[in-house]
Coordinates of C-alpha atoms and ligand atoms in Angstrom, one line a residue:
M65 CA -11.8 -1.0 25.2
E66 CA -12.9 -2.7 22.2
T67 CA -12.0 -6.4 21.6
L68 CA -12.0 -7.2 17.9
A69 CA -12.8 -10.7 16.7
N70 CA -11.8 -12.7 13.6
F71 CA -14.2 -13.0 10.9
I72 CA -14.7 -16.9 9.8
N73 CA -17.3 -18.5 7.8
G74 CA -19.5 -15.2 7.6
K75 CA -19.5 -14.5 11.6
Y76 CA -17.2 -13.0 14.1
C77 CA -15.4 -15.4 16.3
P78 CA -12.8 -15.0 19.2
P79 CA -9.4 -16.5 18.4
V80 CA -9.4 -20.3 19.2
N81 CA -6.3 -19.7 21.7
Q82 CA -8.2 -16.8 23.5
R83 CA -5.2 -14.8 23.3
Y84 CA -5.2 -11.0 22.2
I85 CA -2.6 -8.4 21.7
D86 CA -3.0 -4.5 22.4
N87 CA -4.0 -2.2 19.7
M88 CA -2.7 1.5 20.3
E89 CA -3.7 4.9 19.1
P90 CA -1.0 6.5 17.9
A91 CA -2.0 10.0 18.4
T92 CA -2.4 9.5 22.5
G93 CA 0.1 6.4 22.8
L94 CA -2.4 4.6 24.6
V95 CA -4.0 1.1 24.5
Y96 CA -7.6 1.4 23.4
G97 CA -8.6 -2.1 22.2
Q98 CA -7.6 -5.7 21.8
I99 CA -7.2 -7.9 18.6
P100 CA -7.0 -11.8 18.1
N101 CA -3.4 -13.1 18.3
S102 CA -4.5 -15.9 15.9
D103 CA -2.6 -18.8 14.9
A104 CA -2.9 -22.1 13.0
D105 CA -6.1 -23.1 14.6
D106 CA -7.9 -20.4 13.4
L107 CA -6.5 -20.8 10.0
E108 CA -7.9 -24.3 10.0
L109 CA -11.3 -22.8 10.5
A110 CA -10.8 -20.3 8.1
I111 CA -9.7 -23.1 5.3
T112 CA -12.6 -25.3 6.1
A113 CA -15.0 -22.6 5.6
A114 CA -13.2 -21.5 2.3
E115 CA -13.3 -24.8 1.0
M116 CA -16.9 -25.2 1.6
A117 CA -17.7 -21.9 0.0
L118 CA -15.4 -22.1 -3.0
P119 CA -17.5 -24.5 -5.3
A120 CA -20.8 -22.3 -5.2
W121 CA -18.7 -19.0 -5.3
R122 CA -16.4 -19.7 -8.5
E123 CA -19.6 -21.2 -10.5
L124 CA -21.8 -18.2 -9.3
A125 CA -22.6 -16.2 -12.6
L126 CA -20.5 -13.4 -13.2
E127 CA -23.3 -10.8 -12.9
Q128 CA -24.4 -12.0 -9.4
R129 CA -20.9 -11.9 -8.1
A130 CA -20.4 -8.4 -9.5
D131 CA -23.7 -7.4 -7.8
I132 CA -22.4 -8.6 -4.5
L133 CA -19.1 -6.8 -4.8
V134 CA -20.9 -3.3 -5.8
K135 CA -23.1 -3.8 -2.7
I136 CA -20.0 -4.1 -0.4
A137 CA -18.6 -0.9 -2.2
Q138 CA -22.1 0.6 -1.4
G139 CA -21.8 -0.6 2.3
I140 CA -18.2 1.2 2.5
E141 CA -19.7 4.5 1.1
D142 CA -22.9 4.2 3.6
N143 CA -20.1 3.7 6.7
L144 CA -17.8 6.3 5.3
D145 CA -18.0 8.4 8.5
K146 CA -17.4 5.4 10.5
L147 CA -14.8 3.9 8.7
A148 CA -12.8 7.3 8.4
L149 CA -12.9 7.9 12.1
A150 CA -11.8 4.2 12.8
E151 CA -8.8 4.7 10.3
A152 CA -7.7 8.0 12.0
I153 CA -7.8 6.3 15.1
D154 CA -5.9 3.4 14.1
N155 CA -3.2 4.8 12.0
G156 CA -3.1 8.4 13.1
K157 CA -3.6 9.8 9.5
P158 CA -5.8 13.0 9.4
I159 CA -9.2 12.4 9.5
S160 CA -9.9 14.5 6.4
L161 CA -7.2 12.3 4.3
A162 CA -9.2 8.9 5.5
K163 CA -12.6 10.8 4.6
S164 CA -11.3 12.1 1.3
I165 CA -8.9 9.3 -0.1
D166 CA -8.5 6.1 2.0
I167 CA -12.3 5.0 2.3
P168 CA -13.8 6.2 -1.0
R169 CA -10.8 4.6 -2.8
A170 CA -11.6 1.2 -0.7
A171 CA -15.2 1.5 -2.2
S172 CA -13.7 2.4 -5.6
N173 CA -11.6 -0.9 -5.5
F174 CA -14.8 -3.0 -5.1
K175 CA -16.7 -1.2 -7.6
F176 CA -13.8 -1.3 -10.1
F177 CA -13.3 -5.1 -9.8
A178 CA -17.1 -5.6 -9.9
H179 CA -16.7 -4.4 -13.5
A180 CA -13.7 -6.0 -14.2
C181 CA -15.1 -9.4 -13.4
S182 CA -17.8 -8.8 -16.2
Q183 CA -15.3 -7.6 -18.7
F184 CA -12.2 -9.7 -18.1
A185 CA -11.7 -11.3 -21.6
S186 CA -9.2 -14.0 -22.7
E187 CA -7.5 -14.6 -25.7
A188 CA -7.7 -16.8 -29.0
H189 CA -4.9 -17.7 -31.2
A190 CA -5.9 -19.0 -34.5
M191 CA -3.5 -21.1 -36.4
T192 CA -3.2 -21.5 -40.1
N193 CA -3.4 -25.3 -40.3
S194 CA -7.1 -25.6 -39.1
A195 CA -6.5 -25.1 -35.4
I196 CA -7.7 -22.8 -32.9
N197 CA -6.2 -22.2 -29.1
Y198 CA -8.3 -20.5 -26.6
T199 CA -7.2 -19.5 -23.1
L200 CA -9.0 -20.1 -20.1
R201 CA -8.4 -17.9 -16.8
Q202 CA -9.9 -19.8 -14.0
P203 CA -10.3 -19.2 -10.2
I204 CA -7.1 -20.4 -8.4
G205 CA -8.9 -21.5 -5.3
I206 CA -8.1 -20.2 -1.9
V207 CA -5.6 -17.4 -1.8
G208 CA -3.9 -15.4 0.9
C209 CA -4.1 -11.6 1.1
I210 CA -1.6 -9.7 3.6
S211 CA -1.6 -5.9 3.8
P212 CA 0.5 -3.2 5.9
W213 CA -0.6 -0.4 8.1
N214 CA 0.1 2.7 6.0
L215 CA -3.2 2.6 4.0
P216 CA -5.0 0.1 5.7
L217 CA -8.7 -0.4 4.2
Y218 CA -7.4 1.1 0.9
L219 CA -4.6 -1.5 0.4
F220 CA -6.6 -4.7 2.1
T221 CA -9.5 -4.1 -0.4
W222 CA -7.1 -3.7 -3.5
K223 CA -6.3 -7.4 -3.1
I224 CA -9.3 -8.9 -1.8
A225 CA -11.5 -7.1 -4.5
P226 CA -9.9 -8.6 -7.6
A227 CA -9.4 -11.9 -5.6
L228 CA -13.0 -12.1 -5.1
A229 CA -14.1 -11.0 -8.4
A230 CA -11.7 -13.8 -10.1
G231 CA -13.7 -16.2 -8.3
N232 CA -11.4 -17.3 -5.4
C233 CA -12.0 -17.6 -1.8
V234 CA -9.8 -15.3 0.5
I235 CA -8.1 -15.6 3.7
A236 CA -7.0 -11.9 4.6
K237 CA -4.8 -10.5 7.2
P238 CA -4.5 -6.9 7.6
S239 CA -1.6 -5.2 9.7
E240 CA -1.8 -5.9 13.4
V241 CA -1.1 -2.2 13.8
T242 CA -4.3 -1.1 12.0
P243 CA -6.8 -3.9 12.3
K244 CA -10.2 -1.8 13.0
T245 CA -11.5 -1.1 9.3
A246 CA -10.7 -4.8 8.3
Y247 CA -12.5 -5.9 11.2
L248 CA -15.6 -3.5 10.1
L249 CA -15.4 -4.7 6.7
G250 CA -16.8 -8.2 7.9
E251 CA -20.0 -7.0 8.8
I252 CA -20.5 -4.8 5.4
C253 CA -19.7 -8.0 3.5
Q254 CA -22.4 -9.9 5.6
Q255 CA -25.0 -7.1 4.9
A256 CA -23.9 -7.2 1.3
G257 CA -24.8 -10.9 0.9
L258 CA -21.4 -12.2 0.5
P259 CA -21.8 -15.9 1.1
K260 CA -20.3 -17.3 4.1
G261 CA -16.8 -18.7 4.0
V262 CA -15.8 -16.6 0.8
L263 CA -13.8 -14.0 2.6
N264 CA -12.1 -14.9 6.1
I265 CA -10.3 -12.0 7.8
L266 CA -7.7 -13.2 10.5
H267 CA -6.0 -10.9 12.9
G268 CA -2.6 -11.0 14.7
T269 CA 1.1 -11.0 14.1
G270 CA 3.2 -11.6 10.9
K271 CA 4.8 -14.5 13.0
N272 CA 1.8 -16.3 14.5
I273 CA -0.7 -16.0 11.6
G274 CA 0.9 -14.2 8.7
S275 CA 3.6 -16.8 7.8
V276 CA 1.3 -19.6 8.7
I277 CA -1.0 -18.5 5.8
C278 CA 1.7 -18.2 3.4
A279 CA 2.9 -21.9 4.5
H280 CA -0.6 -23.6 4.4
P281 CA -0.4 -26.1 1.4
K282 CA -4.1 -25.2 0.7
V283 CA -3.5 -21.3 0.1
K284 CA -2.5 -21.5 -3.6
A285 CA -1.4 -17.8 -4.0
I286 CA -0.1 -14.9 -1.8
S287 CA -0.6 -11.2 -2.7
F288 CA 1.5 -9.5 -0.2
T289 CA 2.2 -5.8 0.4
G290 CA 4.6 -4.5 3.0
G291 CA 8.3 -4.3 3.7
T292 CA 11.1 -5.7 1.4
K293 CA 12.6 -8.0 4.1
T294 CA 9.1 -9.6 4.9
G295 CA 8.6 -9.8 1.1
A296 CA 12.2 -11.7 1.0
A297 CA 11.2 -14.0 4.0
I298 CA 7.8 -14.8 2.4
A299 CA 9.6 -15.6 -1.1
S300 CA 11.9 -18.0 0.5
Q301 CA 9.5 -19.7 2.7
V302 CA 7.0 -20.3 -0.2
A303 CA 9.4 -21.2 -2.8
S304 CA 9.5 -25.1 -2.5
Q305 CA 5.6 -25.1 -2.8
F306 CA 5.6 -22.9 -6.1
K307 CA 2.9 -20.8 -5.0
K308 CA 2.0 -17.9 -7.2
L309 CA 3.5 -14.6 -5.6
S310 CA 2.8 -11.0 -5.8
L311 CA 5.1 -8.8 -3.8
E312 CA 4.7 -5.0 -3.5
L313 CA 7.4 -3.9 -1.4
G314 CA 9.4 -0.8 -0.1
G315 CA 10.5 2.3 -2.0
K316 CA 13.1 5.1 -2.0
N317 CA 11.3 7.2 -4.6
P318 CA 13.1 9.9 -6.5
A319 CA 11.8 13.1 -7.5
L320 CA 13.6 15.1 -10.4
I321 CA 13.1 18.8 -10.5
F322 CA 14.2 20.7 -13.5
A323 CA 14.4 24.4 -13.7
D324 CA 12.0 24.4 -16.5
C325 CA 9.1 22.9 -14.6
D326 CA 6.2 25.0 -13.7
F327 CA 7.4 26.4 -10.2
D328 CA 4.5 26.8 -8.2
S329 CA 2.4 23.7 -9.2
T330 CA 5.7 21.5 -8.8
L331 CA 6.6 22.8 -5.3
N332 CA 2.9 22.3 -4.1
E333 CA 2.7 18.7 -5.6
V334 CA 6.5 17.8 -4.6
F335 CA 5.4 19.0 -0.9
R336 CA 2.4 17.0 -1.0
A337 CA 4.4 13.8 -2.3
S338 CA 7.0 14.4 0.4
F339 CA 4.7 14.7 3.4
A340 CA 1.1 13.3 2.7
N341 CA 0.1 10.7 5.4
Q342 CA 3.4 11.8 7.3
G343 CA 5.5 10.4 4.4
Q344 CA 4.2 7.0 5.1
I345 CA 3.0 5.8 1.7
C346 CA 5.3 3.6 -0.4
L347 CA 4.8 6.1 -3.3
C348 CA 6.0 9.2 -1.4
S349 CA 9.1 10.9 -3.0
S350 CA 11.9 10.8 -0.4
R351 CA 14.9 11.9 -2.5
L352 CA 14.3 15.3 -3.9
Y353 CA 17.1 16.0 -6.9
I354 CA 17.0 19.4 -7.8
E355 CA 18.5 21.5 -10.8
H356 CA 21.2 23.7 -9.6
S357 CA 20.2 26.6 -11.1
V358 CA 16.9 26.5 -9.2
Y359 CA 18.1 24.8 -6.3
D360 CA 18.3 27.4 -3.5
K361 CA 14.9 29.1 -4.7
F362 CA 13.2 25.5 -4.5
K363 CA 14.9 24.8 -1.3
A364 CA 13.5 28.0 0.3
A365 CA 10.0 27.7 -0.5
L366 CA 10.1 24.0 0.5
V367 CA 11.3 24.8 3.9
E368 CA 9.1 27.6 4.3
K369 CA 6.0 25.3 3.6
A370 CA 7.5 22.5 5.7
K371 CA 7.6 24.8 8.6
A372 CA 4.2 25.7 8.4
L373 CA 2.9 22.2 8.4
I374 CA 2.4 21.7 12.2
P375 CA 1.6 18.0 13.5
Q376 CA -2.1 18.1 14.9
D377 CA -4.7 15.8 16.5
P378 CA -5.5 13.7 13.4
L379 CA -9.1 13.9 14.6
L380 CA -9.5 17.4 14.0
E381 CA -11.1 18.1 10.8
N382 CA -8.6 20.7 9.9
S383 CA -5.5 18.5 10.6
K384 CA -3.0 18.1 7.7
M385 CA -0.6 16.3 9.5
G386 CA -1.1 13.6 12.1
A387 CA 0.8 10.9 14.2
I388 CA 3.6 8.6 13.2
V389 CA 1.9 5.1 13.2
S390 CA 3.8 3.6 16.4
L391 CA 6.5 4.2 18.8
D392 CA 8.7 1.9 17.3
H393 CA 8.4 3.6 13.9
L394 CA 8.8 7.0 15.5
N395 CA 12.0 5.9 17.1
K396 CA 13.1 4.4 13.7
I397 CA 12.9 7.5 12.0
K398 CA 14.4 9.6 14.8
H399 CA 17.4 7.1 14.5
S400 CA 17.7 7.9 10.7
I401 CA 17.8 11.8 11.4
E402 CA 20.5 11.2 14.0
Q403 CA 22.5 8.9 11.3
A404 CA 21.9 11.8 8.6
K405 CA 23.4 14.4 11.2
Q406 CA 26.4 12.2 11.9
A407 CA 27.1 11.6 8.0
G408 CA 27.4 15.3 7.8
G409 CA 23.7 16.2 6.7
T410 CA 22.2 19.7 7.3
I411 CA 18.8 19.8 8.8
L412 CA 17.0 22.5 7.2
C413 CA 13.9 22.1 9.0
G414 CA 12.2 19.9 11.5
G415 CA 14.1 16.9 13.0
E416 CA 12.4 16.9 16.3
Q417 CA 9.5 15.0 18.0
V418 CA 6.7 17.5 18.9
Q419 CA 4.6 17.0 22.2
L420 CA 1.2 18.1 21.8
T421 CA -1.2 19.1 24.5
G422 CA -4.4 17.5 25.7
R423 CA -5.4 14.1 24.8
C424 CA -2.4 13.8 22.4
T425 CA 0.6 14.4 25.1
Q426 CA 1.7 11.3 24.7
G427 CA 1.4 10.9 21.0
Y428 CA 4.0 9.9 18.5
F429 CA 4.3 13.2 16.4
L430 CA 7.4 14.4 14.5
Q431 CA 8.1 17.7 12.7
P432 CA 8.2 17.4 8.8
T433 CA 12.1 17.4 8.4
L434 CA 14.4 18.2 5.0
I435 CA 17.9 17.5 5.1
E436 CA 20.7 18.5 2.7
N437 CA 24.6 17.8 2.0
L438 CA 24.2 14.1 2.4
A439 CA 26.2 12.0 -0.4
N440 CA 24.0 9.8 -2.5
D441 CA 25.6 6.6 -0.8
A442 CA 24.7 7.7 2.8
L443 CA 22.3 5.4 4.4
C444 CA 19.6 7.8 4.4
N445 CA 19.6 8.2 0.7
Q446 CA 19.7 4.4 0.2
E447 CA 17.5 2.8 3.0
E448 CA 13.8 3.2 3.1
I449 CA 12.8 5.3 6.0
F450 CA 9.0 5.7 5.3
G451 CA 8.3 9.1 7.5
P452 CA 8.2 12.7 6.9
M453 CA 12.0 13.0 6.4
I454 CA 13.0 14.0 3.0
T455 CA 16.8 15.0 1.5
L456 CA 17.6 17.4 -1.1
Q457 CA 20.5 17.2 -3.6
P458 CA 21.5 19.4 -6.4
F459 CA 22.4 18.3 -10.0
D460 CA 24.2 19.8 -12.9
N461 CA 22.8 17.9 -15.9
D462 CA 20.3 15.3 -17.2
K463 CA 22.8 12.6 -17.1
Q464 CA 24.1 13.0 -13.4
A465 CA 20.3 13.3 -12.4
L466 CA 19.5 10.0 -14.0
T467 CA 22.5 8.4 -12.3
L468 CA 21.6 9.8 -9.0
A469 CA 18.2 8.4 -9.3
N470 CA 18.7 5.1 -10.7
D471 CA 21.6 4.7 -7.8
S472 CA 19.1 2.5 -5.5
Q473 CA 18.2 -0.9 -4.7
Y474 CA 14.4 0.1 -4.9
G475 CA 12.6 0.7 -8.0
L476 CA 9.0 1.5 -7.3
A477 CA 8.2 5.1 -8.4
A478 CA 9.8 8.2 -9.7
T479 CA 8.3 11.9 -10.5
V480 CA 9.8 14.2 -13.2
W481 CA 9.0 17.7 -13.0
T482 CA 9.7 19.6 -16.5
N483 CA 8.1 21.1 -19.3
N484 CA 10.7 19.6 -21.8
L485 CA 8.7 16.9 -23.8
T486 CA 11.9 15.1 -25.0
R487 CA 13.6 15.0 -21.8
A488 CA 10.3 13.8 -20.2
H489 CA 10.0 11.0 -22.4
H490 CA 13.7 10.3 -22.2
F491 CA 13.5 9.9 -18.5
A492 CA 10.1 7.9 -18.4
E493 CA 12.1 5.2 -20.7
Q494 CA 15.6 5.3 -18.5
L495 CA 14.2 5.6 -15.1
H496 CA 14.5 2.0 -13.3
T497 CA 11.2 2.2 -11.4
G498 CA 7.8 0.4 -12.0
I499 CA 5.9 3.7 -12.2
V500 CA 6.9 6.9 -13.5
W501 CA 4.7 10.2 -13.1
I502 CA 5.4 13.2 -15.3
N503 CA 4.3 16.5 -13.6
C504 CA 1.9 15.0 -11.3
W505 CA 2.0 12.4 -8.3
L506 CA -0.4 9.8 -7.1
L507 CA -2.6 10.3 -10.2
R508 CA -4.2 7.0 -10.1
D509 CA -6.3 4.9 -12.8
L510 CA -7.1 1.6 -11.5
R511 CA -6.8 0.1 -14.9
T512 CA -3.1 0.5 -15.0
P513 CA -0.3 -1.9 -13.8
F514 CA 1.0 -1.2 -10.6
G515 CA 4.3 -2.2 -8.6
G516 CA 8.0 -2.0 -8.5
M517 CA 11.1 -3.3 -9.9
K518 CA 14.4 -4.5 -8.4
H519 CA 13.8 -4.7 -4.3
S520 CA 10.4 -2.9 -4.5
G521 CA 8.7 -6.1 -5.6
L522 CA 7.8 -8.9 -7.9
G523 CA 4.5 -8.8 -10.3
R524 CA 2.0 -6.1 -10.7
E525 CA -1.4 -5.3 -9.3
G526 CA -4.3 -3.4 -10.9
G527 CA -6.7 -4.0 -13.8
N528 CA -6.2 -6.9 -16.0
E529 CA -2.7 -7.6 -14.2
A530 CA -4.7 -8.4 -10.8
M531 CA -7.4 -10.5 -12.6
R532 CA -4.7 -12.5 -14.4
F533 CA -2.7 -13.0 -11.0
F534 CA -5.6 -14.3 -9.5
T535 CA -6.4 -16.7 -12.2
E536 CA -4.8 -19.8 -13.3
T537 CA -4.2 -19.7 -17.1
K538 CA -4.8 -22.8 -19.3
N539 CA -4.4 -22.9 -23.1
V540 CA -6.8 -25.2 -25.0
C541 CA -5.7 -26.2 -28.5
I542 CA -8.4 -27.7 -30.8
K543 CA -7.6 -29.2 -34.4
Y544 CA -10.6 -29.1 -36.7
Ligands
LIG827 P1 5.5 -5.4 7.1 O1 6.1 -6.2 6.1 O2 6.1 -5.3 8.7 O3 4.2 -6.0 7.5 C1 3.2 -6.0 6.3 C2 2.3 -7.2 6.8 O4 3.0 -8.5 6.6 C3 1.5 -7.1 7.9 O5 0.1 -7.7 7.8 C4 2.5 -8.0 9.0 O6 1.9 -8.5 10.0 C5 2.7 -9.3 7.8 N1 3.9 -10.0 8.1 C6 5.0 -9.6 8.8 N2 6.0 -10.7 8.8 C7 5.2 -11.6 8.1 C8 5.5 -13.2 7.6 N3 6.9 -13.5 8.0 N4 4.9 -13.6 6.8 C9 3.7 -13.4 6.5 N5 3.2 -12.0 7.0 C10 4.0 -11.3 7.6 O7 5.4 -3.9 6.6 P2 4.8 -2.8 7.4 O8 5.7 -2.1 8.3 O9 3.3 -3.1 8.0 O10 4.4 -1.7 6.1 C11 5.3 -0.9 5.5 C12 6.1 -1.4 4.5 O11 5.1 -1.7 3.5 C13 7.1 -0.4 3.8 O12 8.1 -0.9 3.5 C14 6.4 0.2 2.7 O13 7.0 0.7 1.5 C15 5.5 -1.1 2.3 N6 4.5 -0.8 1.3 C16 4.4 -1.3 -0.1 C17 3.6 -0.7 -0.8 C18 3.5 -1.1 -2.4 O14 2.7 -0.9 -3.2 N7 4.6 -1.3 -2.8 C19 2.5 -0.1 -0.4 C20 2.3 0.2 0.9 C21 3.3 -0.3 1.7

């Protein structure tokens, strides 16, 4: 049993209250460690450390700041196997996915923002009457970064890296469901020479430490990724303090599959978009709209692939589908499958929990599930389920496809599969989502704006958007 600690002022320390919560391994259903159940006392220590560290960090030459961030990236790469194993145990994701996507991307986040901080420019606006304006973008001070369990280190670093690059000190909280790689990041930062107090990592629940970070008057901005309900709670909690707030929230992403698509590559990518990470990526497609003339063929091919995707121990190198992250989450998805059946949905494949043998006997495994015959206003087509449970609906024409896709409170990402260039542009313009992928999914360029519309969030991350979020803007006007 491993006991994790907070990372405050450059060193690991136990929670002041000496209280801990269990850390479960989803593939075994067993407790395998303890994490601090931190509270306001730990936050005060972190705030003090961050206040001490801030003046030197914000004044550090950009080149030196960038050097340290590059060294952190290098440290992540050097520890790839260790971090990937920790992520697979903590989250239940296939170890091959952690090795090829999650951990390399965490390193890329630090590398990208190391370069971004030295290239981030501000604007100047010359006036005709002998005056010029220039814009200063200065560090905000102490900022809070709160992340979810689905892509633990990937999303944790996606916030921390730009916050540090912009010259802030950070109080960061990973999900209590997947704390291990965030814990290991502390040591990597120490070894990279990050000055003490610049990054402080606090573990624990949303209630005991997450909301306390959000409420603290010395935390001037909050970057949050997680569920829409939590985002709404944070927004109302901090509204009266006028904090800067970035919210990356839930999604219910449509995939629009037209008869003129490249059938085989569309099938492979839509399948990946549906079930990658057990369907637990905010960008996963969960509503598939398929043109009538190709519906039966596409459905049959998708069902065949889904039946061949067998959940396995995530620690096996050849595992393609691991465990659902927690028992609560597994039960939530199973409940949604029951709801779908009651609403008249037809289960095309899957729908059942899977019991593995050996060390995974008590793990949380679920078959990939495809469902049809549900109305678009059925709960399963409207609420985020965040698991390997996908619905299929046919459509007759472009207008109907667009109406169905936009009929959602969410607006994170959409994919469009067509070889008709005019249609592709039309849908890109008309879809109510922050991200549209045409003939691809999860093809990421870290310079692009990332985020959602409607109940999927507020603000954008990525590239200059993140650098702008983590800085305070000041206009200076000079008359000469
Ligand atoms: P969650 O909202 O339950 O928790 C997210 C984080 O917030 C955790 O660290 C949690 O401890 C903390 N938290 C909980 N209550 C809090 C409060 N009142 N104040 C402050 N912090 C609090 O979400 P989750 O279940 O961990 O993650 C799944 C959700 O995240 C899904 O809805 C998914 O769509 C969303 N998500 C969105 C994106 C995106 O980029 N839009 C990316 C990944 C995940």
